[in-house]
mmCIF file of C-alpha atoms in Angstrom:
data_model
loop_
_atom_site.group_PDB
_atom_site.id
_atom_site.type_symbol
_atom_site.label_atom_id
_atom_site.label_comp_id
_atom_site.label_asym_id
_atom_site.label_seq_id
_atom_site.Cartn_x
_atom_site.Cartn_y
_atom_site.Cartn_z
ATOM 1 C CA ASP A 1 19.486 -49.203 -56.017
ATOM 2 C CA ARG A 2 18.843 -46.201 -53.760
ATOM 3 C CA MET A 3 20.385 -45.016 -50.516
ATOM 4 C CA GLU A 4 18.480 -43.681 -47.544
ATOM 5 C CA ILE A 5 20.157 -40.859 -45.635
ATOM 6 C CA ILE A 6 19.698 -41.184 -41.882
ATOM 7 C CA ARG A 7 20.484 -37.971 -40.016
ATOM 8 C CA VAL A 8 21.831 -38.365 -36.497
ATOM 9 C CA ASN A 9 21.790 -35.445 -34.066
ATOM 10 C CA GLY A 10 24.916 -34.535 -32.134
ATOM 11 C CA TYR A 11 25.367 -35.311 -28.457
ATOM 12 C CA SER A 12 25.046 -32.839 -25.618
ATOM 13 C CA GLU A 13 27.975 -32.458 -23.225
ATOM 14 C CA ARG A 14 26.099 -34.446 -20.600
ATOM 15 C CA GLU A 15 25.507 -37.255 -23.075
ATOM 16 C CA LYS A 16 29.191 -37.232 -24.039
ATOM 17 C CA ARG A 17 30.149 -37.531 -20.377
ATOM 18 C CA GLU A 18 27.902 -40.578 -19.894
ATOM 19 C CA ILE A 19 29.192 -42.234 -23.066
ATOM 20 C CA ALA A 20 32.761 -41.651 -21.953
ATOM 21 C CA LEU A 21 32.230 -42.999 -18.438
ATOM 22 C CA ARG A 22 30.246 -46.064 -19.505
ATOM 23 C CA TYR A 23 31.997 -47.076 -22.719
ATOM 24 C CA LEU A 24 34.998 -45.067 -23.930
ATOM 25 C CA TRP A 25 37.002 -44.858 -20.707
ATOM 26 C CA PRO A 26 36.664 -48.576 -19.779
ATOM 27 C CA ARG A 27 37.598 -49.564 -23.342
ATOM 28 C CA ARG A 28 40.680 -47.367 -23.380
ATOM 29 C CA LEU A 29 41.751 -48.631 -19.964
ATOM 30 C CA LYS A 30 41.506 -52.242 -21.171
ATOM 31 C CA GLU A 31 43.476 -51.479 -24.350
ATOM 32 C CA ALA A 32 46.268 -49.956 -22.257
ATOM 33 C CA GLY A 33 46.345 -52.925 -19.888
ATOM 34 C CA LEU A 34 45.060 -50.865 -16.953
ATOM 35 C CA ARG A 35 42.450 -51.496 -14.292
ATOM 36 C CA ALA A 36 39.782 -49.022 -13.223
ATOM 37 C CA GLU A 37 41.463 -48.651 -9.817
ATOM 38 C CA ASP A 38 44.755 -47.659 -11.464
ATOM 39 C CA VAL A 39 43.465 -44.250 -12.577
ATOM 40 C CA VAL A 40 41.238 -41.618 -10.978
ATOM 41 C CA LEU A 41 39.428 -39.482 -13.575
ATOM 42 C CA PRO A 42 37.090 -36.969 -11.841
ATOM 43 C CA GLU A 43 33.972 -35.939 -13.749
ATOM 44 C CA SER A 44 35.065 -32.301 -13.551
ATOM 45 C CA VAL A 45 38.290 -33.165 -15.382
ATOM 46 C CA LEU A 46 36.355 -35.193 -17.955
ATOM 47 C CA ASP A 47 34.073 -32.194 -18.535
ATOM 48 C CA HIS A 48 37.207 -30.063 -18.980
ATOM 49 C CA ILE A 49 38.461 -32.436 -21.685
ATOM 50 C CA ILE A 50 35.094 -32.343 -23.466
ATOM 51 C CA SER A 51 34.828 -28.542 -23.500
ATOM 52 C CA ARG A 52 38.480 -27.484 -23.863
ATOM 53 C CA TYR A 53 40.118 -30.210 -25.954
ATOM 54 C CA THR A 54 37.336 -31.328 -28.323
ATOM 55 C CA ARG A 55 34.761 -29.656 -30.522
ATOM 56 C CA GLU A 56 32.588 -32.161 -32.331
ATOM 57 C CA SER A 57 29.047 -33.449 -32.595
ATOM 58 C CA GLY A 58 30.169 -37.021 -31.855
ATOM 59 C CA VAL A 59 32.801 -38.501 -29.520
ATOM 60 C CA ARG A 60 35.696 -39.513 -31.812
ATOM 61 C CA GLN A 61 38.050 -36.757 -30.660
ATOM 62 C CA LEU A 62 37.067 -37.430 -27.070
ATOM 63 C CA GLU A 63 37.984 -41.101 -27.356
ATOM 64 C CA GLN A 64 41.327 -40.155 -28.900
ATOM 65 C CA MET A 65 42.072 -37.837 -25.970
ATOM 66 C CA LEU A 66 41.147 -40.532 -23.457
ATOM 67 C CA GLY A 67 43.421 -42.939 -25.321
ATOM 68 C CA ARG A 68 46.337 -40.537 -25.047
ATOM 69 C CA ILE A 69 45.757 -40.274 -21.301
ATOM 70 C CA THR A 70 45.636 -44.038 -20.723
ATOM 71 C CA ARG A 71 48.836 -44.527 -22.728
ATOM 72 C CA LYS A 72 50.571 -41.847 -20.642
ATOM 73 C CA VAL A 73 49.371 -43.593 -17.476
ATOM 74 C CA ALA A 74 50.696 -46.938 -18.741
ATOM 75 C CA VAL A 75 54.109 -45.350 -19.364
ATOM 76 C CA THR A 76 54.011 -43.824 -15.879
ATOM 77 C CA PHE A 77 53.462 -47.259 -14.329
ATOM 78 C CA ALA A 78 56.198 -48.803 -16.485
ATOM 79 C CA ASP A 79 58.699 -46.160 -15.338
ATOM 80 C CA ARG A 80 58.031 -46.735 -11.636
ATOM 81 C CA PRO A 81 60.557 -48.748 -9.599
ATOM 82 C CA VAL A 82 59.500 -52.336 -9.021
ATOM 83 C CA ASP A 83 59.277 -51.910 -5.246
ATOM 84 C CA SER A 84 57.269 -48.630 -5.349
ATOM 85 C CA PRO A 85 53.729 -48.623 -3.874
ATOM 86 C CA ALA A 86 50.978 -49.235 -6.434
ATOM 87 C CA SER A 87 49.152 -45.940 -5.923
ATOM 88 C CA PRO A 88 46.653 -44.798 -8.572
ATOM 89 C CA VAL A 89 47.353 -41.900 -10.932
ATOM 90 C CA ASP A 90 45.116 -38.895 -10.298
ATOM 91 C CA ILE A 91 44.207 -37.064 -13.511
ATOM 92 C CA THR A 92 44.158 -33.316 -12.897
ATOM 93 C CA GLU A 93 43.784 -30.272 -15.144
ATOM 94 C CA THR A 94 47.493 -29.556 -14.603
ATOM 95 C CA LEU A 95 48.316 -33.059 -15.816
ATOM 96 C CA LEU A 96 46.084 -32.512 -18.882
ATOM 97 C CA ASP A 97 48.143 -29.479 -19.808
ATOM 98 C CA GLU A 98 51.291 -31.614 -19.648
ATOM 99 C CA TRP A 99 49.933 -34.685 -21.441
ATOM 100 C CA LEU A 100 47.463 -33.195 -23.942
ATOM 101 C CA GLY A 101 49.102 -29.826 -24.481
ATOM 102 C CA GLN A 102 47.556 -26.393 -24.447
ATOM 103 C CA GLU A 103 43.784 -26.127 -24.417
ATOM 104 C CA ARG A 104 42.464 -26.050 -27.971
ATOM 105 C CA PHE A 105 39.133 -24.323 -27.434
ATOM 106 C CA GLN A 106 37.647 -21.701 -25.160
ATOM 107 C CA PRO A 107 33.948 -22.250 -24.404
ATOM 108 C CA GLU A 108 31.725 -19.417 -25.599
ATOM 109 C CA GLU A 109 30.299 -17.448 -22.689
ATOM 110 C CA ALA A 110 27.409 -15.047 -22.927
ATOM 111 C CA ARG A 111 28.403 -11.395 -22.724
ATOM 112 C CA LYS A 112 27.231 -9.874 -19.458
ATOM 113 C CA ASN A 113 26.281 -6.493 -20.908
ATOM 114 C CA LEU A 114 25.364 -5.713 -24.494
ATOM 115 C CA PRO A 115 25.672 -2.172 -25.858
ATOM 116 C CA ALA A 116 22.923 -0.773 -28.042
ATOM 117 C CA GLY A 117 23.107 -2.253 -31.535
ATOM 118 C CA VAL A 118 24.249 -5.750 -30.498
ATOM 119 C CA ALA A 119 22.068 -8.865 -30.336
ATOM 120 C CA THR A 120 22.858 -12.492 -29.534
ATOM 121 C CA GLY A 121 22.147 -15.062 -32.231
ATOM 122 C CA LEU A 122 22.516 -18.818 -32.531
ATOM 123 C CA ALA A 123 24.172 -20.690 -35.373
ATOM 124 C CA TRP A 124 24.515 -24.281 -36.530
ATOM 125 C CA THR A 125 27.939 -25.621 -37.510
ATOM 126 C CA PRO A 126 29.146 -29.088 -38.563
ATOM 127 C CA THR A 127 30.515 -29.561 -35.030
ATOM 128 C CA GLY A 128 27.292 -28.493 -33.287
ATOM 129 C CA GLY A 129 25.725 -25.200 -32.294
ATOM 130 C CA ASP A 130 27.397 -21.885 -31.564
ATOM 131 C CA VAL A 131 26.606 -18.440 -30.178
ATOM 132 C CA LEU A 132 27.282 -15.457 -32.406
ATOM 133 C CA TYR A 133 26.829 -11.737 -31.976
ATOM 134 C CA ILE A 134 25.383 -9.366 -34.549
ATOM 135 C CA GLU A 135 26.871 -5.896 -34.180
ATOM 136 C CA THR A 136 25.386 -2.815 -35.816
ATOM 137 C CA THR A 137 26.252 0.862 -35.836
ATOM 138 C CA LEU A 138 24.641 3.841 -37.524
ATOM 139 C CA LEU A 139 26.564 5.879 -40.095
ATOM 140 C CA PRO A 140 25.363 9.523 -40.064
ATOM 141 C CA GLY A 141 25.033 11.178 -43.453
ATOM 142 C CA SER A 142 24.941 7.893 -45.360
ATOM 143 C CA HIS A 143 22.197 5.686 -46.779
ATOM 144 C CA GLU A 144 24.271 2.598 -47.466
ATOM 145 C CA LEU A 145 24.048 -0.825 -45.838
ATOM 146 C CA THR A 146 27.566 -2.120 -45.177
ATOM 147 C CA LEU A 147 28.008 -5.813 -44.333
ATOM 148 C CA THR A 148 31.245 -7.322 -43.024
ATOM 149 C CA GLY A 149 32.329 -10.573 -41.401
ATOM 150 C CA GLN A 150 32.495 -12.860 -44.468
ATOM 151 C CA LEU A 151 28.723 -13.100 -44.853
ATOM 152 C CA GLY A 152 27.333 -15.326 -47.604
ATOM 153 C CA ASP A 153 24.660 -14.272 -50.086
ATOM 154 C CA VAL A 154 21.726 -15.628 -48.075
ATOM 155 C CA MET A 155 22.869 -13.913 -44.890
ATOM 156 C CA GLN A 156 23.328 -10.628 -46.751
ATOM 157 C CA GLU A 157 19.797 -10.942 -48.118
ATOM 158 C CA SER A 158 18.518 -11.492 -44.565
ATOM 159 C CA ALA A 159 20.163 -8.241 -43.467
ATOM 160 C CA ARG A 160 18.567 -6.329 -46.332
ATOM 161 C CA ALA A 161 15.147 -7.846 -45.626
ATOM 162 C CA ALA A 162 15.415 -6.977 -41.926
ATOM 163 C CA ARG A 163 16.338 -3.357 -42.632
ATOM 164 C CA SER A 164 13.661 -2.951 -45.297
ATOM 165 C CA TYR A 165 10.927 -4.279 -43.031
ATOM 166 C CA LEU A 166 11.912 -2.076 -40.093
ATOM 167 C CA TRP A 167 12.129 0.983 -42.350
ATOM 168 C CA SER A 168 8.763 0.393 -44.043
ATOM 169 C CA HIS A 169 7.014 -0.280 -40.700
ATOM 170 C CA ALA A 170 8.953 2.170 -38.524
ATOM 171 C CA GLU A 171 5.969 4.269 -37.468
ATOM 172 C CA SER A 172 3.725 1.326 -36.550
ATOM 173 C CA MET A 173 6.585 -0.207 -34.534
ATOM 174 C CA GLY A 174 7.343 3.011 -32.649
ATOM 175 C CA LEU A 175 10.661 3.661 -34.406
ATOM 176 C CA ASP A 176 11.830 7.119 -35.488
ATOM 177 C CA ILE A 177 11.733 6.993 -39.302
ATOM 178 C CA SER A 178 13.968 10.065 -39.543
ATOM 179 C CA ARG A 179 16.847 7.983 -38.143
ATOM 180 C CA PHE A 180 16.459 5.598 -41.074
ATOM 181 C CA LYS A 181 16.556 8.477 -43.530
ATOM 182 C CA ARG A 182 19.551 10.238 -41.954
ATOM 183 C CA ASN A 183 21.765 7.232 -41.249
ATOM 184 C CA GLY A 184 23.319 4.372 -43.091
ATOM 185 C CA VAL A 185 24.017 1.107 -41.265
ATOM 186 C CA HIS A 186 27.069 -1.086 -40.792
ATOM 187 C CA ILE A 187 26.366 -4.693 -39.738
ATOM 188 C CA HIS A 188 29.292 -6.829 -38.626
ATOM 189 C CA VAL A 189 29.455 -10.443 -37.415
ATOM 190 C CA PRO A 190 32.696 -11.141 -35.480
ATOM 191 C CA SER A 191 35.114 -13.972 -36.240
ATOM 192 C CA GLY A 192 35.632 -12.361 -39.612
ATOM 193 C CA ALA A 193 37.981 -15.085 -40.818
ATOM 194 C CA ILE A 194 35.159 -17.649 -40.704
ATOM 195 C CA PRO A 195 32.637 -17.650 -43.590
ATOM 196 C CA LYS A 196 28.998 -17.476 -42.472
ATOM 197 C CA ASP A 197 25.758 -18.021 -44.341
ATOM 198 C CA GLY A 198 22.139 -19.022 -43.945
ATOM 199 C CA PRO A 199 18.846 -17.275 -43.140
ATOM 200 C CA SER A 200 18.584 -18.077 -39.430
ATOM 201 C CA ALA A 201 20.151 -14.801 -38.255
ATOM 202 C CA GLY A 202 17.307 -12.769 -39.779
ATOM 203 C CA ILE A 203 15.480 -11.886 -36.548
ATOM 204 C CA THR A 204 18.809 -11.320 -34.756
ATOM 205 C CA MET A 205 19.792 -8.770 -37.389
ATOM 206 C CA ALA A 206 16.401 -7.077 -37.144
ATOM 207 C CA THR A 207 16.726 -6.898 -33.366
ATOM 208 C CA ALA A 208 20.259 -5.504 -33.519
ATOM 209 C CA LEU A 209 19.127 -2.878 -36.035
ATOM 210 C CA ALA A 210 16.146 -1.870 -33.903
ATOM 211 C CA SER A 211 18.446 -1.622 -30.880
ATOM 212 C CA ALA A 212 20.781 0.707 -32.782
ATOM 213 C CA TYR A 213 17.931 2.884 -34.047
ATOM 214 C CA VAL A 214 16.349 3.363 -30.605
ATOM 215 C CA GLY A 215 19.650 3.389 -28.699
ATOM 216 C CA LYS A 216 18.459 0.737 -26.271
ATOM 217 C CA PRO A 217 20.376 -2.477 -25.403
ATOM 218 C CA VAL A 218 18.983 -5.959 -25.891
ATOM 219 C CA ARG A 219 18.706 -8.298 -22.900
ATOM 220 C CA SER A 220 22.047 -10.066 -22.455
ATOM 221 C CA ASP A 221 20.398 -13.263 -21.168
ATOM 222 C CA THR A 222 18.472 -13.724 -24.420
ATOM 223 C CA ALA A 223 19.501 -15.365 -27.698
ATOM 224 C CA MET A 224 17.439 -15.933 -30.814
ATOM 225 C CA THR A 225 17.225 -17.713 -34.137
ATOM 226 C CA GLY A 226 14.762 -17.459 -36.998
ATOM 227 C CA GLU A 227 14.393 -16.333 -40.585
ATOM 228 C CA ILE A 228 12.585 -13.081 -41.306
ATOM 229 C CA SER A 229 10.398 -12.502 -44.347
ATOM 230 C CA LEU A 230 9.764 -9.177 -46.050
ATOM 231 C CA THR A 231 6.254 -9.222 -44.554
ATOM 232 C CA GLY A 232 7.575 -9.618 -41.008
ATOM 233 C CA LEU A 233 6.916 -13.326 -40.569
ATOM 234 C CA VAL A 234 9.369 -15.369 -38.486
ATOM 235 C CA LEU A 235 10.028 -18.548 -40.443
ATOM 236 C CA PRO A 236 11.362 -21.890 -39.139
ATOM 237 C CA VAL A 237 15.041 -22.812 -39.296
ATOM 238 C CA GLY A 238 17.125 -25.932 -38.750
ATOM 239 C CA GLY A 239 19.536 -27.112 -36.079
ATOM 240 C CA ILE A 240 17.301 -26.209 -33.135
ATOM 241 C CA LYS A 241 18.699 -28.843 -30.773
ATOM 242 C CA GLU A 242 22.317 -27.860 -31.412
ATOM 243 C CA LYS A 243 21.514 -24.145 -31.096
ATOM 244 C CA VAL A 244 19.616 -24.550 -27.830
ATOM 245 C CA LEU A 245 22.436 -26.639 -26.354
ATOM 246 C CA ALA A 246 24.970 -23.984 -27.403
ATOM 247 C CA ALA A 247 22.926 -21.264 -25.714
ATOM 248 C CA HIS A 248 22.618 -23.323 -22.547
ATOM 249 C CA ARG A 249 26.378 -24.003 -22.517
ATOM 250 C CA ALA A 250 27.068 -20.275 -22.806
ATOM 251 C CA GLY A 251 24.867 -19.463 -19.817
ATOM 252 C CA ILE A 252 21.944 -18.030 -21.788
ATOM 253 C CA ARG A 253 18.564 -18.777 -20.235
ATOM 254 C CA ARG A 254 16.016 -17.127 -22.585
ATOM 255 C CA ILE A 255 15.672 -18.214 -26.214
ATOM 256 C CA ILE A 256 13.447 -16.718 -28.899
ATOM 257 C CA LEU A 257 12.664 -19.035 -31.790
ATOM 258 C CA PRO A 258 10.013 -19.502 -34.497
ATOM 259 C CA LYS A 259 6.730 -20.939 -33.263
ATOM 260 C CA ALA A 260 6.924 -23.471 -36.108
ATOM 261 C CA ASN A 261 10.069 -24.888 -34.448
ATOM 262 C CA GLU A 262 8.339 -25.717 -31.146
ATOM 263 C CA LYS A 263 8.071 -29.349 -32.226
ATOM 264 C CA ASP A 264 11.866 -29.582 -32.485
ATOM 265 C CA LEU A 265 12.291 -28.885 -28.768
ATOM 266 C CA LYS A 266 11.420 -32.496 -27.968
ATOM 267 C CA GLU A 267 14.939 -33.396 -29.165
ATOM 268 C CA VAL A 268 16.491 -31.209 -26.447
ATOM 269 C CA PRO A 269 17.226 -33.113 -23.208
ATOM 270 C CA GLN A 270 14.640 -32.481 -20.508
ATOM 271 C CA GLU A 271 17.227 -31.326 -17.955
ATOM 272 C CA VAL A 272 18.304 -28.577 -20.366
ATOM 273 C CA ARG A 273 14.737 -27.463 -21.108
ATOM 274 C CA ASP A 274 14.034 -27.246 -17.390
ATOM 275 C CA GLU A 275 16.626 -24.483 -17.087
ATOM 276 C CA LEU A 276 15.452 -22.420 -20.078
ATOM 277 C CA THR A 277 12.612 -20.076 -20.938
ATOM 278 C CA ILE A 278 11.607 -20.604 -24.567
ATOM 279 C CA LEU A 279 9.689 -17.797 -26.288
ATOM 280 C CA PRO A 280 8.028 -18.923 -29.550
ATOM 281 C CA VAL A 281 7.191 -16.087 -31.964
ATOM 282 C CA GLU A 282 5.386 -15.726 -35.273
ATOM 283 C CA ARG A 283 6.177 -12.141 -36.268
ATOM 284 C CA ILE A 284 9.025 -9.686 -35.787
ATOM 285 C CA GLU A 285 6.609 -7.543 -33.743
ATOM 286 C CA ASP A 286 6.670 -10.377 -31.173
ATOM 287 C CA VAL A 287 10.458 -10.594 -31.211
ATOM 288 C CA LEU A 288 11.359 -7.015 -30.297
ATOM 289 C CA PRO A 289 9.331 -6.729 -27.047
ATOM 290 C CA ALA A 290 10.695 -10.104 -25.922
ATOM 291 C CA ALA A 291 14.274 -9.114 -26.772
ATOM 292 C CA PHE A 292 14.207 -5.806 -24.902
ATOM 293 C CA ASN A 293 13.761 -5.482 -21.174
ATOM 294 C CA GLN A 294 10.037 -4.700 -21.240
ATOM 295 C CA ASP A 295 8.636 -7.097 -18.662
ATOM 296 C CA SER A 296 6.264 -4.397 -17.451
ATOM 297 C CA ARG A 297 3.932 -5.135 -20.376
ATOM 298 C CA SER A 298 0.836 -7.208 -19.765
ATOM 299 C CA THR A 299 0.990 -10.968 -20.287
ATOM 300 C CA ALA A 300 -1.319 -10.652 -23.285
ATOM 301 C CA GLU A 301 1.273 -8.526 -25.064
ATOM 302 C CA ARG A 302 4.184 -10.907 -24.487
ATOM 303 C CA PRO A 303 4.974 -14.146 -26.320
ATOM 304 C CA GLU A 304 3.847 -17.031 -24.130
ATOM 305 C CA PRO A 305 6.824 -19.013 -22.783
ATOM 306 C CA VAL A 306 6.902 -22.717 -23.565
ATOM 307 C CA THR A 307 6.666 -24.919 -20.496
ATOM 308 C CA THR A 308 8.547 -28.185 -20.377
ATOM 309 C CA SER A 309 5.345 -30.180 -20.667
ATOM 310 C CA SER A 310 4.228 -28.460 -23.859
ATOM 311 C CA ALA A 311 7.713 -28.755 -25.360
ATOM 312 C CA SER A 312 7.819 -32.519 -25.106
#
């Protein structure tokens, strides 16, 4: 009389490509009465369909797109004169624009240069992971904390906790406490029409705030996720696989995440982990040196990167 909920992780783009080539594409060809030699679908074009025409954790939309293509091919063959040569149809990106319409999505790409006050975070969505940017600016002569971008209650609490911790520990962290006293703060998360919530942007907000207070930019090749407590602890969050895949897709190669989430890295495909440097942290004091370009510090002062063997 009870139901067991089985949670299934989403597929990476590489996994979607393999599923499409091995199962979806042959099935759609058969349904349309076509043979494999009738159509040429390059992997680069398939990748274009996955990234520009679908956004999902599974492959339902992808199969629908492939079905539309095979039906268009079948019509193309039917319209050919009887005595025309039986040459295959080459699927190109130009043909996709004609048959599938305008591209629906633009893949998120990491910003090349971040100004002071901006940090790169990672978010989980029902369709997978996503990259988001936390933007902060100081407001001279104010003491208020302004939050915009349709932030939910939990996310607003994370922003307050991040600011309170930095303010109360400014001296020990090498921050100028007078800048806290003289300036209010405005935190904004772009894509303002989309509601956002959850605690996982806590360390990203703290990093963006610290960047604004010291006037120093955060490394643009680094993204992060993790909840921050009022005592400075970095607490575990969910959706690690989806977030790591989103960062990798966007071209980010350094990821800061809670040390308690190291175990979740085993769900990330090995070929993705091989291209990333994962920095597990336990406290916000570990996050800031890793987020800024301070590689001149000794190894003992830096969070130890996770190697692929320890992540599995």
